[in-house]
Amino acid sequence: MPSTPHRALRGFLALCTAAGLASVAAPTASAAPGTGPTAVVTMGDSYISGEAGRWLGNSLTNSGSRNGTDRAWTGSAYDPSRVYGATAGGCHRSDTAEVKSAGSIASSLINLACSGATTENVVRASQGGQAYKGEAPQADQLAAVAASHDVELIALSIGGNDLGFADIIATCAKDYIVWYSYCHDDQQAEVDARIDGVMADVGRSVDEIRAVMTGAGYSASDYRIVLQSYPSPIPRAAENRYAESGWARTNTGGCPFWNDDSTWARDSLVPQLANRLKGVAAAKGVQFMDLRDALQGREVCAKTSKQVSSTVPASATTSEWARWIDSQSTQGLVQESMHPNAYGQQALGRCLALVHARPTGNHSCRNTAGAGASGMYLTAG
């Protein structure tokens, strides 16, 4: 999208008028909102910040490079900053995060998302938003970006932490490992009780982004907002390569869930959240990118994917695209569990690039069996 000096001038004059400074000369184009380098911005939570980007598949080997899966291995020690930079241990913005894996879709690819963020961490401080992990609310950070760049597209992933997605996963895993009981019944009730409020907060996050962009002098046609859903990190029961009985799902596969709970998460919870997010997108007049099937067949424990070993190398075409549950904390941080890994993030980056090239409509992004990120494709969503 080319720079739009008329938009920038309108924004500047609006600010001048509000401040009683209409007689002040307009600045040069390089200093005006929206006239700098083009930018695509990502905002929200761990599924777009790049959590788990440290990993190239999953391996049972706990030492060294973990059969080549651990990108933090230096040859003698582990340095997560090789992947997460200064955000290691914090927002976990990885070098393979969605926007960083999208290719040359803009001059600047800017990741404002933060692992663990909720909607209140998106909302501007002036509107009650909260700082998180030492950073200002993301909408306030966006204001600075919008003033120095020509922002074309803003992708938002938010709502999962408000809904307690991590707690749901932890509860279901504990019910398998410790209590020998199902989680889907009581967790579905929890979701149903909270989801209306969560969707209202997601809608408010979209409103906040619009308010920031309007304040920076952008008109609605100058940029796009893409609200995206979440991919399922685990397969439905029929597609799990490990038997439900015994300890293989826990000790070997890293997917400690009962069949009924797995199928509920894959075919009920993830679609429910996706459908409700699509409703928010429609109500707010923004695009929607449905990612519910993006990791199909590449999930943790999926029959059509393999763990990495000394004889099976890490590969985007055969390895799992999500991080397993490392319940013993023998590899990295537990918070990386159940997120798209480096391969998964590269795939989601391709999805973002494809949507960037489609200025209208809703889209579902899926993978091609046996192919890497280049095999991602869109269907009408």
mmCIF file of C-alpha atoms in Angstrom:
data_model
loop_
_atom_site.group_PDB
_atom_site.id
_atom_site.type_symbol
_atom_site.label_atom_id
_atom_site.label_comp_id
_atom_site.label_asym_id
_atom_site.label_seq_id
_atom_site.Cartn_x
_atom_site.Cartn_y
_atom_site.Cartn_z
ATOM 1 C CA MET A 1 0.000 0.000 0.000
ATOM 2 C CA PRO A 2 1.552 3.350 -0.972
ATOM 3 C CA SER A 3 1.977 6.169 1.485
ATOM 4 C CA THR A 4 -0.991 8.479 1.765
ATOM 5 C CA PRO A 5 0.106 12.042 2.562
ATOM 6 C CA HIS A 6 -3.463 13.329 2.369
ATOM 7 C CA ARG A 7 -4.410 11.026 5.216
ATOM 8 C CA ALA A 8 -1.388 12.131 7.222
ATOM 9 C CA LEU A 9 -2.176 15.794 6.600
ATOM 10 C CA ARG A 10 -5.784 15.281 7.708
ATOM 11 C CA GLY A 11 -4.576 13.635 10.897
ATOM 12 C CA PHE A 12 -2.088 16.394 11.623
ATOM 13 C CA LEU A 13 -4.613 19.171 10.991
ATOM 14 C CA ALA A 14 -7.109 17.405 13.223
ATOM 15 C CA LEU A 15 -4.549 17.347 16.018
ATOM 16 C CA CYS A 16 -3.661 20.981 15.422
ATOM 17 C CA THR A 17 -7.308 22.048 15.501
ATOM 18 C CA ALA A 18 -7.898 20.143 18.726
ATOM 19 C CA ALA A 19 -4.898 21.885 20.280
ATOM 20 C CA GLY A 20 -5.808 25.318 18.936
ATOM 21 C CA LEU A 21 -2.758 25.313 16.657
ATOM 22 C CA ALA A 22 -4.349 25.373 13.207
ATOM 23 C CA SER A 23 -1.976 28.097 12.054
ATOM 24 C CA VAL A 24 1.106 25.913 12.588
ATOM 25 C CA ALA A 25 2.686 24.721 9.340
ATOM 26 C CA ALA A 26 2.312 21.037 8.464
ATOM 27 C CA PRO A 27 5.436 18.938 8.996
ATOM 28 C CA THR A 28 7.314 17.162 6.263
ATOM 29 C CA ALA A 29 5.822 13.874 5.058
ATOM 30 C CA SER A 30 8.515 11.817 6.777
ATOM 31 C CA ALA A 31 7.392 13.090 10.188
ATOM 32 C CA ALA A 32 3.642 12.737 9.676
ATOM 33 C CA PRO A 33 1.550 9.779 10.832
ATOM 34 C CA GLY A 34 1.282 7.022 8.286
ATOM 35 C CA THR A 35 3.887 8.223 5.817
ATOM 36 C CA GLY A 36 6.906 6.244 6.909
ATOM 37 C CA PRO A 37 7.822 2.724 5.796
ATOM 38 C CA THR A 38 4.943 0.309 5.244
ATOM 39 C CA ALA A 39 4.212 -1.965 8.182
ATOM 40 C CA VAL A 40 2.267 -5.069 9.146
ATOM 41 C CA VAL A 41 1.674 -5.321 12.889
ATOM 42 C CA THR A 42 0.690 -8.268 15.077
ATOM 43 C CA MET A 43 -0.970 -7.816 18.456
ATOM 44 C CA GLY A 44 -2.352 -10.053 21.168
ATOM 45 C CA ASP A 45 -1.212 -13.187 22.943
ATOM 46 C CA SER A 46 1.182 -16.128 22.809
ATOM 47 C CA TYR A 47 -0.318 -17.732 19.705
ATOM 48 C CA ILE A 48 0.863 -14.785 17.649
ATOM 49 C CA SER A 49 3.801 -13.523 19.743
ATOM 50 C CA GLY A 50 5.867 -16.596 18.918
ATOM 51 C CA GLU A 51 5.728 -18.702 22.075
ATOM 52 C CA ALA A 52 7.427 -22.102 21.465
ATOM 53 C CA GLY A 53 9.337 -20.826 18.445
ATOM 54 C CA ARG A 54 12.417 -22.315 20.086
ATOM 55 C CA TRP A 55 11.482 -25.804 18.913
ATOM 56 C CA LEU A 56 11.713 -27.735 15.647
ATOM 57 C CA GLY A 57 9.427 -30.625 16.510
ATOM 58 C CA ASN A 58 9.622 -32.736 19.680
ATOM 59 C CA SER A 59 12.308 -35.203 20.767
ATOM 60 C CA LEU A 60 12.625 -37.489 23.777
ATOM 61 C CA THR A 61 16.351 -36.750 23.987
ATOM 62 C CA ASN A 62 16.928 -34.365 26.903
ATOM 63 C CA SER A 63 20.559 -33.420 26.273
ATOM 64 C CA GLY A 64 22.507 -31.337 23.785
ATOM 65 C CA SER A 65 20.486 -30.086 20.829
ATOM 66 C CA ARG A 66 17.720 -32.597 21.583
ATOM 67 C CA ASN A 67 18.314 -34.224 18.193
ATOM 68 C CA GLY A 68 18.330 -30.856 16.512
ATOM 69 C CA THR A 69 14.972 -29.682 17.847
ATOM 70 C CA ASP A 70 16.300 -27.082 20.312
ATOM 71 C CA ARG A 71 17.245 -23.885 18.551
ATOM 72 C CA ALA A 72 18.528 -22.411 21.830
ATOM 73 C CA TRP A 73 21.450 -24.835 21.911
ATOM 74 C CA THR A 74 24.756 -23.032 21.470
ATOM 75 C CA GLY A 75 26.921 -26.131 21.315
ATOM 76 C CA SER A 76 27.734 -25.980 25.002
ATOM 77 C CA ALA A 77 24.699 -24.439 26.721
ATOM 78 C CA TYR A 78 21.134 -23.207 26.158
ATOM 79 C CA ASP A 79 20.471 -19.559 25.319
ATOM 80 C CA PRO A 80 16.769 -18.842 24.678
ATOM 81 C CA SER A 81 17.652 -15.283 23.615
ATOM 82 C CA ARG A 82 18.911 -16.816 20.359
ATOM 83 C CA VAL A 83 15.230 -17.303 19.559
ATOM 84 C CA TYR A 84 13.339 -14.818 21.729
ATOM 85 C CA GLY A 85 15.873 -11.999 21.880
ATOM 86 C CA ALA A 86 15.397 -9.585 24.761
ATOM 87 C CA THR A 87 11.910 -11.010 25.392
ATOM 88 C CA ALA A 88 13.231 -14.418 26.523
ATOM 89 C CA GLY A 89 11.434 -15.352 29.726
ATOM 90 C CA GLY A 90 8.875 -12.619 29.078
ATOM 91 C CA CYS A 91 6.748 -11.880 26.024
ATOM 92 C CA HIS A 92 8.531 -14.627 24.044
ATOM 93 C CA ARG A 93 8.484 -12.880 20.676
ATOM 94 C CA SER A 94 10.365 -15.418 18.610
ATOM 95 C CA ASP A 95 12.274 -14.923 15.400
ATOM 96 C CA THR A 96 9.787 -17.265 13.697
ATOM 97 C CA ALA A 97 6.652 -15.563 15.045
ATOM 98 C CA GLU A 98 3.790 -15.245 12.568
ATOM 99 C CA VAL A 99 4.634 -11.780 11.290
ATOM 100 C CA LYS A 100 8.356 -12.574 11.119
ATOM 101 C CA SER A 101 7.590 -15.665 9.004
ATOM 102 C CA ALA A 102 5.277 -13.870 6.579
ATOM 103 C CA GLY A 103 7.980 -12.879 4.111
ATOM 104 C CA SER A 104 8.415 -9.495 2.437
ATOM 105 C CA ILE A 105 4.844 -8.292 2.815
ATOM 106 C CA ALA A 106 5.869 -4.870 4.156
ATOM 107 C CA SER A 107 8.999 -2.852 4.860
ATOM 108 C CA SER A 108 8.561 -3.358 8.609
ATOM 109 C CA LEU A 109 7.166 -6.453 10.310
ATOM 110 C CA ILE A 110 6.307 -5.421 13.858
ATOM 111 C CA ASN A 111 5.359 -7.809 16.668
ATOM 112 C CA LEU A 112 3.667 -6.155 19.655
ATOM 113 C CA ALA A 113 2.056 -9.357 20.975
ATOM 114 C CA CYS A 114 3.041 -10.822 24.320
ATOM 115 C CA SER A 115 2.741 -14.330 25.689
ATOM 116 C CA GLY A 116 0.087 -14.440 28.389
ATOM 117 C CA ALA A 117 -1.616 -11.209 27.343
ATOM 118 C CA THR A 118 -5.334 -10.666 27.823
ATOM 119 C CA THR A 119 -7.652 -8.064 26.347
ATOM 120 C CA GLU A 120 -6.874 -5.622 29.170
ATOM 121 C CA ASN A 121 -3.263 -5.630 27.984
ATOM 122 C CA VAL A 122 -4.399 -4.448 24.542
ATOM 123 C CA VAL A 123 -6.604 -1.572 25.718
ATOM 124 C CA ARG A 124 -4.982 1.869 26.048
ATOM 125 C CA ALA A 125 -3.922 2.915 29.542
ATOM 126 C CA SER A 126 -6.131 5.989 29.277
ATOM 127 C CA GLN A 127 -9.097 3.649 28.832
ATOM 128 C CA GLY A 128 -8.240 1.376 31.752
ATOM 129 C CA GLY A 129 -5.792 -0.926 29.992
ATOM 130 C CA GLN A 130 -2.983 -2.516 31.937
ATOM 131 C CA ALA A 131 0.747 -2.693 31.332
ATOM 132 C CA TYR A 132 2.129 -6.236 31.132
ATOM 133 C CA LYS A 133 5.586 -7.708 31.660
ATOM 134 C CA GLY A 134 7.072 -4.240 31.908
ATOM 135 C CA GLU A 135 5.514 -2.983 28.674
ATOM 136 C CA ALA A 136 2.823 -0.409 28.008
ATOM 137 C CA PRO A 137 -0.569 -1.638 26.755
ATOM 138 C CA GLN A 138 -0.312 -2.790 23.170
ATOM 139 C CA ALA A 139 -2.698 -0.153 21.814
ATOM 140 C CA ASP A 140 -0.414 2.535 23.229
ATOM 141 C CA GLN A 141 2.541 0.864 21.534
ATOM 142 C CA LEU A 142 0.518 0.764 18.302
ATOM 143 C CA ALA A 143 0.006 4.536 18.493
ATOM 144 C CA ALA A 144 3.754 5.067 18.215
ATOM 145 C CA VAL A 145 4.011 2.648 15.300
ATOM 146 C CA ALA A 146 1.093 4.264 13.487
ATOM 147 C CA ALA A 147 2.739 7.678 13.812
ATOM 148 C CA SER A 148 6.027 6.545 12.299
ATOM 149 C CA HIS A 149 4.885 3.969 9.743
ATOM 150 C CA ASP A 150 2.300 3.470 7.043
ATOM 151 C CA VAL A 151 0.438 0.606 8.714
ATOM 152 C CA GLU A 152 -1.314 -1.588 6.151
ATOM 153 C CA LEU A 153 -2.592 -4.475 8.250
ATOM 154 C CA ILE A 154 -2.967 -5.322 11.929
ATOM 155 C CA ALA A 155 -3.452 -8.980 12.869
ATOM 156 C CA LEU A 156 -4.964 -9.656 16.292
ATOM 157 C CA SER A 157 -5.030 -12.898 18.289
ATOM 158 C CA ILE A 158 -6.704 -12.398 21.652
ATOM 159 C CA GLY A 159 -9.308 -13.920 23.964
ATOM 160 C CA GLY A 160 -7.735 -17.294 24.711
ATOM 161 C CA ASN A 161 -6.175 -16.170 27.988
ATOM 162 C CA ASP A 162 -9.335 -14.314 28.996
ATOM 163 C CA LEU A 163 -11.171 -17.595 28.516
ATOM 164 C CA GLY A 164 -8.578 -19.479 30.551
ATOM 165 C CA PHE A 165 -7.300 -21.660 27.710
ATOM 166 C CA ALA A 166 -4.076 -22.562 29.575
ATOM 167 C CA ASP A 167 -6.050 -23.493 32.683
ATOM 168 C CA ILE A 168 -8.322 -25.708 30.610
ATOM 169 C CA ILE A 169 -5.314 -27.555 29.183
ATOM 170 C CA ALA A 170 -3.764 -27.924 32.649
ATOM 171 C CA THR A 171 -7.020 -29.223 34.109
ATOM 172 C CA CYS A 172 -7.525 -31.754 31.339
ATOM 173 C CA ALA A 173 -3.949 -32.991 31.627
ATOM 174 C CA LYS A 174 -4.242 -33.330 35.396
ATOM 175 C CA ASP A 175 -7.524 -35.190 35.049
ATOM 176 C CA TYR A 176 -5.718 -37.713 32.824
ATOM 177 C CA ILE A 177 -2.499 -38.040 34.803
ATOM 178 C CA VAL A 178 -3.748 -37.726 38.377
ATOM 179 C CA TRP A 179 -7.493 -38.015 38.777
ATOM 180 C CA TYR A 180 -8.465 -40.480 36.037
ATOM 181 C CA SER A 181 -11.528 -38.393 35.254
ATOM 182 C CA TYR A 182 -12.809 -36.370 32.308
ATOM 183 C CA CYS A 183 -12.503 -32.599 32.039
ATOM 184 C CA HIS A 184 -14.738 -31.742 29.094
ATOM 185 C CA ASP A 185 -18.017 -31.667 31.015
ATOM 186 C CA ASP A 186 -17.087 -29.205 33.737
ATOM 187 C CA GLN A 187 -14.756 -27.206 31.481
ATOM 188 C CA GLN A 188 -17.467 -26.767 28.856
ATOM 189 C CA ALA A 189 -19.694 -25.309 31.548
ATOM 190 C CA GLU A 190 -16.903 -22.888 32.506
ATOM 191 C CA VAL A 191 -16.436 -21.836 28.896
ATOM 192 C CA ASP A 192 -20.146 -21.296 28.357
ATOM 193 C CA ALA A 193 -20.338 -19.137 31.477
ATOM 194 C CA ARG A 194 -17.466 -16.878 30.411
ATOM 195 C CA ILE A 195 -17.466 -16.710 26.639
ATOM 196 C CA ASP A 196 -20.022 -13.899 26.178
ATOM 197 C CA GLY A 197 -17.976 -11.579 28.378
ATOM 198 C CA VAL A 198 -14.749 -12.595 26.677
ATOM 199 C CA MET A 199 -16.152 -11.857 23.226
ATOM 200 C CA ALA A 200 -17.333 -8.444 24.398
ATOM 201 C CA ASP A 201 -13.764 -7.737 25.543
ATOM 202 C CA VAL A 202 -12.355 -8.940 22.214
ATOM 203 C CA GLY A 203 -14.723 -6.531 20.483
ATOM 204 C CA ARG A 204 -13.483 -3.744 22.719
ATOM 205 C CA SER A 205 -9.902 -4.600 21.720
ATOM 206 C CA VAL A 206 -10.847 -4.133 18.072
ATOM 207 C CA ASP A 207 -12.487 -0.814 18.957
ATOM 208 C CA GLU A 208 -9.310 0.289 20.715
ATOM 209 C CA ILE A 209 -7.212 -0.471 17.651
ATOM 210 C CA ARG A 210 -9.602 1.565 15.514
ATOM 211 C CA ALA A 211 -9.494 4.456 17.963
ATOM 212 C CA VAL A 212 -5.709 4.511 17.893
ATOM 213 C CA MET A 213 -5.590 4.425 14.117
ATOM 214 C CA THR A 214 -8.195 7.170 13.817
ATOM 215 C CA GLY A 215 -6.241 9.272 16.275
ATOM 216 C CA ALA A 216 -3.149 8.796 14.113
ATOM 217 C CA GLY A 217 -4.970 10.226 11.108
ATOM 218 C CA TYR A 218 -5.929 7.016 9.322
ATOM 219 C CA SER A 219 -9.302 6.565 7.661
ATOM 220 C CA ALA A 220 -11.019 3.173 7.749
ATOM 221 C CA SER A 221 -9.949 2.439 4.165
ATOM 222 C CA ASP A 222 -6.257 3.101 4.849
ATOM 223 C CA TYR A 223 -5.593 -0.123 6.738
ATOM 224 C CA ARG A 224 -7.097 -3.495 7.632
ATOM 225 C CA ILE A 225 -7.653 -5.391 10.853
ATOM 226 C CA VAL A 226 -7.567 -9.192 10.705
ATOM 227 C CA LEU A 227 -8.928 -11.016 13.741
ATOM 228 C CA GLN A 228 -7.704 -14.596 13.850
ATOM 229 C CA SER A 229 -8.745 -17.722 15.728
ATOM 230 C CA TYR A 230 -6.647 -20.465 17.301
ATOM 231 C CA PRO A 231 -5.308 -23.716 15.842
ATOM 232 C CA SER A 232 -5.798 -26.942 17.774
ATOM 233 C CA PRO A 233 -2.479 -28.279 19.139
ATOM 234 C CA ILE A 234 -3.871 -31.778 19.764
ATOM 235 C CA PRO A 235 -5.696 -34.220 17.455
ATOM 236 C CA ARG A 236 -9.104 -35.778 17.863
ATOM 237 C CA ALA A 237 -9.007 -39.232 19.469
ATOM 238 C CA ALA A 238 -9.234 -41.190 16.209
ATOM 239 C CA GLU A 239 -6.087 -39.452 14.915
ATOM 240 C CA ASN A 240 -3.880 -39.999 17.991
ATOM 241 C CA ARG A 241 -1.016 -42.432 17.423
ATOM 242 C CA TYR A 242 -0.855 -43.508 21.081
ATOM 243 C CA ALA A 243 -3.339 -45.745 22.880
ATOM 244 C CA GLU A 244 -5.496 -44.166 25.564
ATOM 245 C CA SER A 245 -4.431 -46.740 28.166
ATOM 246 C CA GLY A 246 -0.984 -46.835 29.723
ATOM 247 C CA TRP A 247 1.462 -43.956 30.017
ATOM 248 C CA ALA A 248 2.611 -43.489 26.410
ATOM 249 C CA ARG A 249 0.552 -40.333 25.919
ATOM 250 C CA THR A 250 2.228 -38.771 28.948
ATOM 251 C CA ASN A 251 5.788 -40.102 28.983
ATOM 252 C CA THR A 252 6.345 -40.562 25.251
ATOM 253 C CA GLY A 253 3.864 -38.439 23.346
ATOM 254 C CA GLY A 254 3.449 -35.419 25.593
ATOM 255 C CA CYS A 255 -0.308 -35.344 24.977
ATOM 256 C CA PRO A 256 -1.868 -36.523 28.275
ATOM 257 C CA PHE A 257 -5.570 -36.329 27.463
ATOM 258 C CA TRP A 258 -8.437 -38.801 27.456
ATOM 259 C CA ASN A 259 -10.011 -39.636 24.098
ATOM 260 C CA ASP A 260 -13.254 -37.878 24.933
ATOM 261 C CA ASP A 261 -11.422 -34.781 26.137
ATOM 262 C CA SER A 262 -9.180 -34.701 23.051
ATOM 263 C CA THR A 263 -12.116 -34.923 20.683
ATOM 264 C CA TRP A 264 -14.015 -32.296 22.686
ATOM 265 C CA ALA A 265 -11.077 -29.877 22.498
ATOM 266 C CA ARG A 266 -10.482 -30.472 18.782
ATOM 267 C CA ASP A 267 -14.072 -30.644 17.549
ATOM 268 C CA SER A 268 -15.994 -28.558 20.082
ATOM 269 C CA LEU A 269 -13.897 -26.085 22.082
ATOM 270 C CA VAL A 270 -11.638 -24.841 19.272
ATOM 271 C CA PRO A 271 -14.546 -24.516 16.786
ATOM 272 C CA GLN A 272 -16.729 -22.816 19.400
ATOM 273 C CA LEU A 273 -14.058 -20.201 20.028
ATOM 274 C CA ALA A 274 -13.430 -19.778 16.302
ATOM 275 C CA ASN A 275 -17.111 -19.330 15.521
ATOM 276 C CA ARG A 276 -17.563 -16.752 18.253
ATOM 277 C CA LEU A 277 -14.469 -14.818 17.138
ATOM 278 C CA LYS A 278 -15.829 -14.863 13.595
ATOM 279 C CA GLY A 279 -19.005 -13.309 14.975
ATOM 280 C CA VAL A 280 -17.004 -10.527 16.609
ATOM 281 C CA ALA A 281 -15.184 -9.882 13.329
ATOM 282 C CA ALA A 282 -18.488 -9.614 11.493
ATOM 283 C CA ALA A 283 -19.967 -7.291 14.103
ATOM 284 C CA LYS A 284 -16.918 -5.022 14.004
ATOM 285 C CA GLY A 285 -16.503 -5.060 10.225
ATOM 286 C CA VAL A 286 -13.017 -6.599 10.165
ATOM 287 C CA GLN A 287 -11.583 -9.586 8.324
ATOM 288 C CA PHE A 288 -11.432 -13.001 9.949
ATOM 289 C CA MET A 289 -8.751 -15.662 9.545
ATOM 290 C CA ASP A 290 -9.874 -19.090 10.741
ATOM 291 C CA LEU A 291 -6.945 -21.187 11.950
ATOM 292 C CA ARG A 292 -8.846 -24.066 13.560
ATOM 293 C CA ASP A 293 -7.555 -26.561 10.952
ATOM 294 C CA ALA A 294 -4.126 -25.020 10.338
ATOM 295 C CA LEU A 295 -2.285 -27.774 12.227
ATOM 296 C CA GLN A 296 -4.494 -30.651 11.069
ATOM 297 C CA GLY A 297 -2.362 -33.813 10.997
ATOM 298 C CA ARG A 298 0.616 -31.916 12.438
ATOM 299 C CA GLU A 299 -0.628 -31.780 16.032
ATOM 300 C CA VAL A 300 1.176 -33.289 19.021
ATOM 301 C CA CYS A 301 0.680 -37.100 18.849
ATOM 302 C CA ALA A 302 -0.993 -36.985 15.428
ATOM 303 C CA LYS A 303 -0.721 -40.271 13.514
ATOM 304 C CA THR A 304 0.531 -38.527 10.390
ATOM 305 C CA SER A 305 3.465 -36.820 12.133
ATOM 306 C CA LYS A 306 6.576 -38.152 13.859
ATOM 307 C CA GLN A 307 8.765 -37.291 16.782
ATOM 308 C CA VAL A 308 12.347 -36.374 16.033
ATOM 309 C CA SER A 309 15.005 -38.941 16.944
ATOM 310 C CA SER A 310 18.555 -39.928 16.059
ATOM 311 C CA THR A 311 17.182 -41.642 12.955
ATOM 312 C CA VAL A 312 14.273 -39.299 12.160
ATOM 313 C CA PRO A 313 15.555 -35.747 11.561
ATOM 314 C CA ALA A 314 13.609 -32.599 12.281
ATOM 315 C CA SER A 315 11.582 -31.733 9.196
ATOM 316 C CA ALA A 316 8.722 -29.392 8.345
ATOM 317 C CA THR A 317 7.201 -32.192 6.275
ATOM 318 C CA THR A 318 7.213 -34.952 8.919
ATOM 319 C CA SER A 319 7.657 -33.416 12.384
ATOM 320 C CA GLU A 320 4.935 -32.174 14.719
ATOM 321 C CA TRP A 321 4.106 -28.491 14.365
ATOM 322 C CA ALA A 322 3.128 -27.898 18.003
ATOM 323 C CA ARG A 323 5.031 -28.102 21.286
ATOM 324 C CA TRP A 324 4.172 -31.040 23.511
ATOM 325 C CA ILE A 325 3.531 -30.885 27.262
ATOM 326 C CA ASP A 326 6.906 -31.289 28.927
ATOM 327 C CA SER A 327 5.414 -32.058 32.324
ATOM 328 C CA GLN A 328 8.815 -32.770 33.898
ATOM 329 C CA SER A 329 10.332 -29.458 32.735
ATOM 330 C CA THR A 330 13.313 -31.311 31.296
ATOM 331 C CA GLN A 331 13.306 -29.176 28.156
ATOM 332 C CA GLY A 332 12.718 -25.448 28.162
ATOM 333 C CA LEU A 333 9.724 -23.849 29.860
ATOM 334 C CA VAL A 334 6.350 -25.441 30.514
ATOM 335 C CA GLN A 335 4.666 -22.250 29.235
ATOM 336 C CA GLU A 336 5.775 -23.201 25.713
ATOM 337 C CA SER A 337 3.498 -26.256 25.811
ATOM 338 C CA MET A 338 0.581 -26.546 23.372
ATOM 339 C CA HIS A 339 1.711 -23.685 21.113
ATOM 340 C CA PRO A 340 2.731 -23.758 17.458
ATOM 341 C CA ASN A 341 6.466 -24.444 17.332
ATOM 342 C CA ALA A 342 8.872 -22.965 14.775
ATOM 343 C CA TYR A 343 7.370 -25.067 11.977
ATOM 344 C CA GLY A 344 3.847 -24.157 13.031
ATOM 345 C CA GLN A 345 4.708 -20.466 13.231
ATOM 346 C CA GLN A 346 6.261 -20.522 9.791
ATOM 347 C CA ALA A 347 3.024 -22.043 8.525
ATOM 348 C CA LEU A 348 0.928 -19.355 10.230
ATOM 349 C CA GLY A 349 3.231 -16.732 8.762
ATOM 350 C CA ARG A 350 2.409 -18.082 5.338
ATOM 351 C CA CYS A 351 -1.288 -17.813 6.235
ATOM 352 C CA LEU A 352 -0.785 -14.156 7.134
ATOM 353 C CA ALA A 353 0.975 -13.504 3.848
ATOM 354 C CA LEU A 354 -1.870 -15.132 1.922
ATOM 355 C CA VAL A 355 -4.488 -13.053 3.752
ATOM 356 C CA HIS A 356 -2.406 -9.929 3.234
ATOM 357 C CA ALA A 357 -2.853 -10.508 -0.497
ATOM 358 C CA ARG A 358 -6.644 -10.869 -0.071
ATOM 359 C CA PRO A 359 -7.972 -7.451 0.953
ATOM 360 C CA THR A 360 -11.559 -8.606 1.430
ATOM 361 C CA GLY A 361 -13.483 -11.550 2.792
ATOM 362 C CA ASN A 362 -12.998 -14.131 5.514
ATOM 363 C CA HIS A 363 -10.573 -16.981 5.004
ATOM 364 C CA SER A 364 -9.711 -20.343 6.514
ATOM 365 C CA CYS A 365 -6.055 -21.398 6.342
ATOM 366 C CA ARG A 366 -5.105 -25.076 6.013
ATOM 367 C CA ASN A 367 -2.002 -27.133 5.380
ATOM 368 C CA THR A 368 -1.167 -29.612 2.647
ATOM 369 C CA ALA A 369 -0.211 -33.071 3.936
ATOM 370 C CA GLY A 370 3.474 -33.791 3.433
ATOM 371 C CA ALA A 371 4.359 -30.176 2.645
ATOM 372 C CA GLY A 372 5.971 -27.420 4.669
ATOM 373 C CA ALA A 373 4.822 -23.835 5.127
ATOM 374 C CA SER A 374 4.712 -23.318 1.373
ATOM 375 C CA GLY A 375 1.804 -25.765 1.255
ATOM 376 C CA MET A 376 -0.527 -23.546 3.291
ATOM 377 C CA TYR A 377 -3.591 -22.401 1.375
ATOM 378 C CA LEU A 378 -6.794 -20.433 1.899
ATOM 379 C CA THR A 379 -10.398 -21.440 1.490
ATOM 380 C CA ALA A 380 -13.437 -19.217 1.856
ATOM 381 C CA GLY A 381 -14.081 -18.833 5.545
#
